[in-house]
PDB file of C-alpha atoms and ligand atoms in Angstrom:
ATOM      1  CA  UNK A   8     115.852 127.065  98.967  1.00 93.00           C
ATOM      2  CA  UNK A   9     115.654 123.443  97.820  1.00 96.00           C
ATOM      3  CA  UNK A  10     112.286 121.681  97.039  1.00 97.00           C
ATOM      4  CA  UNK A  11     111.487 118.714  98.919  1.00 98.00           C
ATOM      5  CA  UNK A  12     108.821 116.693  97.630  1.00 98.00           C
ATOM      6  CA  UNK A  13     106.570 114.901 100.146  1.00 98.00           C
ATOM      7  CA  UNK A  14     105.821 111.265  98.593  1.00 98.00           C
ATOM      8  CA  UNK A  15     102.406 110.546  99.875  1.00 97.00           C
ATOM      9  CA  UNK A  16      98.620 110.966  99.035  1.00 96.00           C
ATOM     10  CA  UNK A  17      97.207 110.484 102.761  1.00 96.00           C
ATOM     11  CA  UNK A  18      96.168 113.787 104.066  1.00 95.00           C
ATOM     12  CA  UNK A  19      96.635 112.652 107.148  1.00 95.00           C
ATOM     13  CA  UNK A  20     100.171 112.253 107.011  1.00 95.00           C
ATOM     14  CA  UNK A  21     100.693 115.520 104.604  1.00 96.00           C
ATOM     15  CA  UNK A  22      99.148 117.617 107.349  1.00 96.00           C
ATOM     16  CA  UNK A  23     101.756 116.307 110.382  1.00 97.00           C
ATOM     17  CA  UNK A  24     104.820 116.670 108.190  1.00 97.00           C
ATOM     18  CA  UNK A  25     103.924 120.394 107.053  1.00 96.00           C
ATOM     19  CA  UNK A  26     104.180 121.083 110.888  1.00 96.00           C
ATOM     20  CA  UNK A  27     107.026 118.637 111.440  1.00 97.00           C
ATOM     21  CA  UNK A  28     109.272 119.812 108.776  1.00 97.00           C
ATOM     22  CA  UNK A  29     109.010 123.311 109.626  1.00 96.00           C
ATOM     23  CA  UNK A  30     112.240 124.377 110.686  1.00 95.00           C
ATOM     24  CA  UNK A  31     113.913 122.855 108.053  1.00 97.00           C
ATOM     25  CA  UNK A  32     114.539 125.006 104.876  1.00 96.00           C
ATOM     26  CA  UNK A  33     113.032 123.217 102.322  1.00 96.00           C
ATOM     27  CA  UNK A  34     110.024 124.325  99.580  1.00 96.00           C
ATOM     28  CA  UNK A  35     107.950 121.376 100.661  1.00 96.00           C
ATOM     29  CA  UNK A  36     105.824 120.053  97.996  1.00 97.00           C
ATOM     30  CA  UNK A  37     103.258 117.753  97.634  1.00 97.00           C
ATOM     31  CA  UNK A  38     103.712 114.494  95.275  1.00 96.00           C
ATOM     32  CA  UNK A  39     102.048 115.562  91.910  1.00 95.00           C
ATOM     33  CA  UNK A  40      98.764 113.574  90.919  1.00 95.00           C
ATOM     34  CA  UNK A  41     100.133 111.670  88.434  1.00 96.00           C
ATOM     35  CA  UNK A  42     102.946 109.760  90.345  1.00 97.00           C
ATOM     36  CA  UNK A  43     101.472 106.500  91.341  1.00 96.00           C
ATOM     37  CA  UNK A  44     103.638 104.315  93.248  1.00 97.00           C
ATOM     38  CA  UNK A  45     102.882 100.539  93.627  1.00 95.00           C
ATOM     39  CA  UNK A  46     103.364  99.247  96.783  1.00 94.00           C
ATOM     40  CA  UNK A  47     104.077  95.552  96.342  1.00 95.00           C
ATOM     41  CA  UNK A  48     107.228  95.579  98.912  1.00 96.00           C
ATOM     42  CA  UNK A  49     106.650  93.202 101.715  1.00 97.00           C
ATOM     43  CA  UNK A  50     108.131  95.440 104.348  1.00 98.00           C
ATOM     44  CA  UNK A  51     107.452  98.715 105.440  1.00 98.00           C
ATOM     45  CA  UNK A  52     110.965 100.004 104.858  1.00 98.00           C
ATOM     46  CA  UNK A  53     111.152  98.161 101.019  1.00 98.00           C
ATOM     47  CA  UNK A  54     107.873 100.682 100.832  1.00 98.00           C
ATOM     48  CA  UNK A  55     109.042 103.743 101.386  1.00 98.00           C
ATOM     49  CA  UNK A  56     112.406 103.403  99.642  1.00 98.00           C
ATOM     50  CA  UNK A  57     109.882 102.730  96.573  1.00 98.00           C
ATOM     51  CA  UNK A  58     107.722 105.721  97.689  1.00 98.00           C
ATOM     52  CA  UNK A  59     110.447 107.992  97.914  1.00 98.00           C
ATOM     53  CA  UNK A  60     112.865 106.817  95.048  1.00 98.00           C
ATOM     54  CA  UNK A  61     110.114 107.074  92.400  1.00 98.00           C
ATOM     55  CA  UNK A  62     108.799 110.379  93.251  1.00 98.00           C
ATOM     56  CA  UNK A  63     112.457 111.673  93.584  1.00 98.00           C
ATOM     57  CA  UNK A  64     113.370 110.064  90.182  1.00 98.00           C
ATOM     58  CA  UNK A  65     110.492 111.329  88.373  1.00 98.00           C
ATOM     59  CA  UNK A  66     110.446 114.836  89.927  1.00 98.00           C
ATOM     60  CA  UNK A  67     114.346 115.387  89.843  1.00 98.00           C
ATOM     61  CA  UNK A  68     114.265 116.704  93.307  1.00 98.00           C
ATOM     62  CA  UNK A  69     115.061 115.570  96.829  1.00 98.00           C
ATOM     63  CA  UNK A  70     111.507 113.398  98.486  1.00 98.00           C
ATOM     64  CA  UNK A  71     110.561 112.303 101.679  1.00 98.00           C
ATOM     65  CA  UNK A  72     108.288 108.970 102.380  1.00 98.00           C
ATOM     66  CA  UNK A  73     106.815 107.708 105.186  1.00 98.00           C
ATOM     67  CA  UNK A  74     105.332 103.777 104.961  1.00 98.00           C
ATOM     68  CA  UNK A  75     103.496 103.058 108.049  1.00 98.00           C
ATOM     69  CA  UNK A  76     100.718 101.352 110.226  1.00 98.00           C
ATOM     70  CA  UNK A  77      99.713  99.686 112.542  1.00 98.00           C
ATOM     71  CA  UNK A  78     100.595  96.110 113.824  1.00 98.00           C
ATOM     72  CA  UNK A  79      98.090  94.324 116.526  1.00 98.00           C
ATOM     73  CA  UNK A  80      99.825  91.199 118.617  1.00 98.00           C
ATOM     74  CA  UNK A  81      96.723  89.324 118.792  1.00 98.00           C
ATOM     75  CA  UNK A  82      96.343  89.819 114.653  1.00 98.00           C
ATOM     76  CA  UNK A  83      99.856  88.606 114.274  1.00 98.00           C
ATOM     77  CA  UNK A  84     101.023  91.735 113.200  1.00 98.00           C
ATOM     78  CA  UNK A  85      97.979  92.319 110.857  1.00 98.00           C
ATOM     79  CA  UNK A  86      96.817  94.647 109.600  1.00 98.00           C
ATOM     80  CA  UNK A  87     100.805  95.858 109.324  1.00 98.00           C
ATOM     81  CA  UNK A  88     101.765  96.895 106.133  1.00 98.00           C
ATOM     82  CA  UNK A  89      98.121  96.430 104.734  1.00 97.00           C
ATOM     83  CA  UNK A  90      96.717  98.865 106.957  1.00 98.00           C
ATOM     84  CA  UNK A  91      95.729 101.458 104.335  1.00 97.00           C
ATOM     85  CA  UNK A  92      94.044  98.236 102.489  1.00 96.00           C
ATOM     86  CA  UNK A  93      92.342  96.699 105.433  1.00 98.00           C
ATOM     87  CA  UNK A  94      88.740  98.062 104.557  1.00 98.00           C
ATOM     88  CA  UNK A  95      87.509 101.161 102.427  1.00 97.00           C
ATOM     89  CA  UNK A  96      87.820 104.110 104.723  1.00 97.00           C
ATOM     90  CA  UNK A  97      88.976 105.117 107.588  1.00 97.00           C
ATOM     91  CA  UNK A  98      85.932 104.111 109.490  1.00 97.00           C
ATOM     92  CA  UNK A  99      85.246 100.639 107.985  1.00 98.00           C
ATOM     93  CA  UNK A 100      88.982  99.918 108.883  1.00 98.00           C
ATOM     94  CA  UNK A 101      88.866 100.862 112.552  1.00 98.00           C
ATOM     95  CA  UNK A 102      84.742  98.486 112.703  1.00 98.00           C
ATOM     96  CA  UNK A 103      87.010  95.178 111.138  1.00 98.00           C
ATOM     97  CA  UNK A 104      89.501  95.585 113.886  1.00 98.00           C
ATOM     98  CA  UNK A 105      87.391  96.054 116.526  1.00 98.00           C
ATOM     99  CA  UNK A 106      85.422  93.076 115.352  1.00 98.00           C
ATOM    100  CA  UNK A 107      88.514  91.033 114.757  1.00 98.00           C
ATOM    101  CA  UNK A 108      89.739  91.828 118.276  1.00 98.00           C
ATOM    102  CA  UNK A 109      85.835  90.806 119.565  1.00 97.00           C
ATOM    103  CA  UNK A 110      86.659  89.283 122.904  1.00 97.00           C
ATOM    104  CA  UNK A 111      90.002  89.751 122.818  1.00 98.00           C
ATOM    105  CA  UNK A 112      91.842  90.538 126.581  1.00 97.00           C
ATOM    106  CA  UNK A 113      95.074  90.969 124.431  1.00 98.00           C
ATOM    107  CA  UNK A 114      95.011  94.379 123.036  1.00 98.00           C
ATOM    108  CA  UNK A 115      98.382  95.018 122.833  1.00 98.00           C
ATOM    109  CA  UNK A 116      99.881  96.792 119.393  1.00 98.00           C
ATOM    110  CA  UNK A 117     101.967  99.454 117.844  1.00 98.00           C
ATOM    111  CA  UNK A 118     102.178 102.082 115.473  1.00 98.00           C
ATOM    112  CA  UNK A 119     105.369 101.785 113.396  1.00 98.00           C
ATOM    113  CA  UNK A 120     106.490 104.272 110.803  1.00 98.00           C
ATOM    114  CA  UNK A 121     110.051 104.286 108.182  1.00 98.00           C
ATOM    115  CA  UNK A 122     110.876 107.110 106.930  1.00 98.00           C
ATOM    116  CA  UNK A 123     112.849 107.281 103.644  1.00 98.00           C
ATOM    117  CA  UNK A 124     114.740 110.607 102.085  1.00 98.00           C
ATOM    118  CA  UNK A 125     116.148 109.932  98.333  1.00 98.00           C
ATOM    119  CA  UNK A 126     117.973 112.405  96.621  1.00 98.00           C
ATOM    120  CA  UNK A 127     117.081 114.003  93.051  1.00 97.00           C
ATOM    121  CA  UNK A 128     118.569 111.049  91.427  1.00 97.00           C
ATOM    122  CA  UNK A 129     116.679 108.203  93.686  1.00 97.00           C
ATOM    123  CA  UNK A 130     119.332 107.526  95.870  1.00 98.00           C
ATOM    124  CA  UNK A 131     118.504 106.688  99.443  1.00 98.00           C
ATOM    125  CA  UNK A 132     120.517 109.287 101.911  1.00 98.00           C
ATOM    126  CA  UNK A 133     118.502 108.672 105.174  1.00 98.00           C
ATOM    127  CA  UNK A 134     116.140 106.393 106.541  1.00 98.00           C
ATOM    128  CA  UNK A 135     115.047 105.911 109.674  1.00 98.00           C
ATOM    129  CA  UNK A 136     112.518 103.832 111.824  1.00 98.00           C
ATOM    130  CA  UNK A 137     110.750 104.049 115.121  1.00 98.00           C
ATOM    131  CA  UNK A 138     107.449 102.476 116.696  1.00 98.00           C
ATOM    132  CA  UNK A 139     104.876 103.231 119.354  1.00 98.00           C
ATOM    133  CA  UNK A 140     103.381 101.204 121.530  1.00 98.00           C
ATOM    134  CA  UNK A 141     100.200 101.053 123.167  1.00 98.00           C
ATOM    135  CA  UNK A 142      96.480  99.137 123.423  1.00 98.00           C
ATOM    136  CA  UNK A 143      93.539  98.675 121.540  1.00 98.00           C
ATOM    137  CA  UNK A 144      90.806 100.341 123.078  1.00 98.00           C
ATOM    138  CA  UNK A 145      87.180  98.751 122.837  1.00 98.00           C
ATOM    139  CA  UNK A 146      84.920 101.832 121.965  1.00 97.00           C
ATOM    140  CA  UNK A 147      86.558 104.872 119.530  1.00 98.00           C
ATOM    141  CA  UNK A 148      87.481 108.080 121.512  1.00 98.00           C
ATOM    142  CA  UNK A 149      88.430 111.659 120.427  1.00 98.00           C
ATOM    143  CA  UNK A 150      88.170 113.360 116.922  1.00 97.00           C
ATOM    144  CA  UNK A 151      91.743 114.275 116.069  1.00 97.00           C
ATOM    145  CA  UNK A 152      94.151 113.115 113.756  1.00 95.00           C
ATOM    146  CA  UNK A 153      93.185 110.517 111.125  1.00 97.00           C
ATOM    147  CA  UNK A 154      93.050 106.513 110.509  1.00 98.00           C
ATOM    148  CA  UNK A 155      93.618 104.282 113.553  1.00 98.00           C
ATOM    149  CA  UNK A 156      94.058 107.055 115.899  1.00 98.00           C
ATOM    150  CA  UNK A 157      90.481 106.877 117.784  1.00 98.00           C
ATOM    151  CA  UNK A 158      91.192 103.289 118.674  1.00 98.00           C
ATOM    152  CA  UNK A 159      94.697 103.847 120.109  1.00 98.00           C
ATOM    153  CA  UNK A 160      96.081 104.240 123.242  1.00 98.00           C
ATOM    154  CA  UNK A 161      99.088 105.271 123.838  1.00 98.00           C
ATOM    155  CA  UNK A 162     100.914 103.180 126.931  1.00 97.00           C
ATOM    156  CA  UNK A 163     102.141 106.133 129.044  1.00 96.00           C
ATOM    157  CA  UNK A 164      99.498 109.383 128.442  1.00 97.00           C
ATOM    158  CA  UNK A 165      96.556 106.567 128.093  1.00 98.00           C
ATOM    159  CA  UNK A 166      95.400 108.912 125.424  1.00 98.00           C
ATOM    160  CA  UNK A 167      94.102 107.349 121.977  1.00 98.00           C
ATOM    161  CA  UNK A 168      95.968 109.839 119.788  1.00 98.00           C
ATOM    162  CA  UNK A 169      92.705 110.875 118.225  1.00 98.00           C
ATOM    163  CA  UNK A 170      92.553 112.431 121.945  1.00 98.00           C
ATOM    164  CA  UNK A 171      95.599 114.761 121.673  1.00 98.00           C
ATOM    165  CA  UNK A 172      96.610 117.488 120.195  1.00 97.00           C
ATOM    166  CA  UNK A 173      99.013 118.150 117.633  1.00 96.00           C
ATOM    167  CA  UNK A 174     102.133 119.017 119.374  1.00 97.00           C
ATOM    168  CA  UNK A 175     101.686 115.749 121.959  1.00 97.00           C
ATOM    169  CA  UNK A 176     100.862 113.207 118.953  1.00 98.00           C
ATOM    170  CA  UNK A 177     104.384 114.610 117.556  1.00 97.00           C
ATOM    171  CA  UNK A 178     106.383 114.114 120.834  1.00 97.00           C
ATOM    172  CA  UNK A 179     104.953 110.825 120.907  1.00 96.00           C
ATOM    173  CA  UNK A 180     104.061 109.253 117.798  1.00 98.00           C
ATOM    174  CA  UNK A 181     106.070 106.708 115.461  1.00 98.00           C
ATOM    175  CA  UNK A 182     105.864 109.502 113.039  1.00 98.00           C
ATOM    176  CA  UNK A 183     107.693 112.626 115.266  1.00 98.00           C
ATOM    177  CA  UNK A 184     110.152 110.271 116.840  1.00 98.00           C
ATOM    178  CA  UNK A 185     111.256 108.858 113.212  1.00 98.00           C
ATOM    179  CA  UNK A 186     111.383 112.124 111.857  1.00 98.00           C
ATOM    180  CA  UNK A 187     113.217 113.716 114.819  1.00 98.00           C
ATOM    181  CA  UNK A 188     115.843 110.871 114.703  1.00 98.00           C
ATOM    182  CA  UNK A 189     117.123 112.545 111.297  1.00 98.00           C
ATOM    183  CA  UNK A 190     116.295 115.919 112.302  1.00 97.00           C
ATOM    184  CA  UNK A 191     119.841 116.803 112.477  1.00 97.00           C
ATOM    185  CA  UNK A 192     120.629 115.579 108.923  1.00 97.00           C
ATOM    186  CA  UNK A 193     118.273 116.947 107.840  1.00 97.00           C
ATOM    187  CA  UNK A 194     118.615 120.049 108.921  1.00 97.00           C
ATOM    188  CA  UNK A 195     122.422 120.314 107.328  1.00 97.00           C
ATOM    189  CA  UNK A 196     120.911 119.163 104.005  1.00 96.00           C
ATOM    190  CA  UNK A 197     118.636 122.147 103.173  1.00 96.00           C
ATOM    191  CA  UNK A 198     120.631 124.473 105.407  1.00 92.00           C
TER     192      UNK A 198
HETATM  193  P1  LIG B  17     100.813 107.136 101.181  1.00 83.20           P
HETATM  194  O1  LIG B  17     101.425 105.801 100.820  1.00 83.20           O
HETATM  195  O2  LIG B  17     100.389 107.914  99.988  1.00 83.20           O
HETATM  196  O3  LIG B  17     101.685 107.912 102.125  1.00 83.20           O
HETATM  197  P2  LIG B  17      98.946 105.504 102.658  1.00 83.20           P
HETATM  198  O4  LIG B  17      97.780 105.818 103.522  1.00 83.20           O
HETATM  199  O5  LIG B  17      98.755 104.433 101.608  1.00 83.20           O
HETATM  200  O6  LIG B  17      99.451 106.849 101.990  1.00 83.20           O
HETATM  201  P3  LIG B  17     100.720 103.758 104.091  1.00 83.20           P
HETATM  202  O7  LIG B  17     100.742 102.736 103.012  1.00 83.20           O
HETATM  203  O8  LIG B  17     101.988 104.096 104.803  1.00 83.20           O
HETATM  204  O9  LIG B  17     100.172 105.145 103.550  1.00 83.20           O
HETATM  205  O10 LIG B  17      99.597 103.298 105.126  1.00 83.20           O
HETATM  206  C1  LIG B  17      99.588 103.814 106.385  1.00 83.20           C
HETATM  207  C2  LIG B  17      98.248 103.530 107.018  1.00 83.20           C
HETATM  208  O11 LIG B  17      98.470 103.216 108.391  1.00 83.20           O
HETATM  209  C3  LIG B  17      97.371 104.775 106.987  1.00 83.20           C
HETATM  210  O12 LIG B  17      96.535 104.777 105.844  1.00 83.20           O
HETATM  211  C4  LIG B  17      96.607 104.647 108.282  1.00 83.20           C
HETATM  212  O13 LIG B  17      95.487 103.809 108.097  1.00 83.20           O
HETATM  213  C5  LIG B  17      97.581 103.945 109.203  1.00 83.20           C
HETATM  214  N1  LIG B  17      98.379 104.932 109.967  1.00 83.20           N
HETATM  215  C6  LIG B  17      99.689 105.254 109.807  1.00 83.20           C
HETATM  216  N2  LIG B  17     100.045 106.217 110.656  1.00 83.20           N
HETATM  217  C7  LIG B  17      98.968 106.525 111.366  1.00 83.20           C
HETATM  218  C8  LIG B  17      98.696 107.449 112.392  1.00 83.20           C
HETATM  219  O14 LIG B  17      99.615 108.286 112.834  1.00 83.20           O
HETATM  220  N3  LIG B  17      97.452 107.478 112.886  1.00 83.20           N
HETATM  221  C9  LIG B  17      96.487 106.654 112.448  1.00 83.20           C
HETATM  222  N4  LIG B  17      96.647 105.767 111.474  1.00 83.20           N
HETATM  223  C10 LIG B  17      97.886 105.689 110.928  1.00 83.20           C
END
């Protein structure tokens, strides 16, 4: 079985791809400590070809990134590809939106994520890209999931995703629908 090294430190993230990549035949391993990647690109998908082409490079194996977030139309975009950096913590993150967004009717935003695969030597072999759409909601609801999820609703289910569960948020979520996009691939890689 090959190893496939999963280039990220959110925990977040780390616990939806141990349940999305299970059918596919890899060791899945978590990016050693050491491996710090800077993440000066200015797009999401210049981010995770960094994420995944160091961690592939300096592990010698095959790696899997995800660069992601969320983008708010009345923000211009923000906090986009600075939503990790927007404010300390996860809660502190989702107060300087909400106060941003303080009388506000347009609430409209999406989650986007890229997903990047590099092979041992750092070469890109798939990427892929999808986004999800929905509002911002004005009071946090639900305690799943992680980061912007208790302030997101999601257009059709008008669920924040901190409301479902995990299967749903997968069928649904920038993340899933990325990742399912190159299910197929990679599927045949680590068969
Ligand atoms: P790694 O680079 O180590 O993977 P990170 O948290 O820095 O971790 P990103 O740069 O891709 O990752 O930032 C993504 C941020 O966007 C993340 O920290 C969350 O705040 C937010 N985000 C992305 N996907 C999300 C989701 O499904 N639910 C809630 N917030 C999400």
């Amino acid at each position: 079985m090959k190893n496939l090294y999963l280039a990220s430190k959110n925990q977040g993230k780390i616990e939806e791809y141990k349940k999305l990549l299970l059918n596919v035949n890899c060791q899945l391993l978590l990016q050693p400590e050491s491996i710090e990647v800077k993440e000066d690109g200015i797009t999401f998908r210049e981010n995770a070809i960094k994420k995944a082409s160091e961690v592939s490079k300096k592990t010698g194996n095959y790696a899997i990134s995800d660069d992601s977030g969320i983008c708010i139309d009345a923000l211009g975009g923000n906090p986009g590809i600075y939503s990790s950096r927007y404010a300390e913590n996860d809660q502190k993150r989702i107060e300087r939106v909400l106060n941003e967004l303080d009388g506000e009717e347009n609430r409209g935003a999406y989650f986007i994520a890229n997903i990047c695969v590099c092979s041992p030597l750092g070469d890109v072999i798939l990427e892929s890209e999808a986004k999800c759409f929905g509002n911002i909601i004005l009071n946090p609801r639900g305690e799943s999931g992680f980061g912007y999820d208790p302030i997101f609703e999601e257009l059709s289910s008008k669920l924040t995703f901190a409301e479902m569960d995990n299967d749903l948020k997968d069928l649904c979520s920038h993340r899933g629908r990325a990742l399912k996009k190159i299910t197929p691939e990679l599927l045949k890689l680590f068969a």
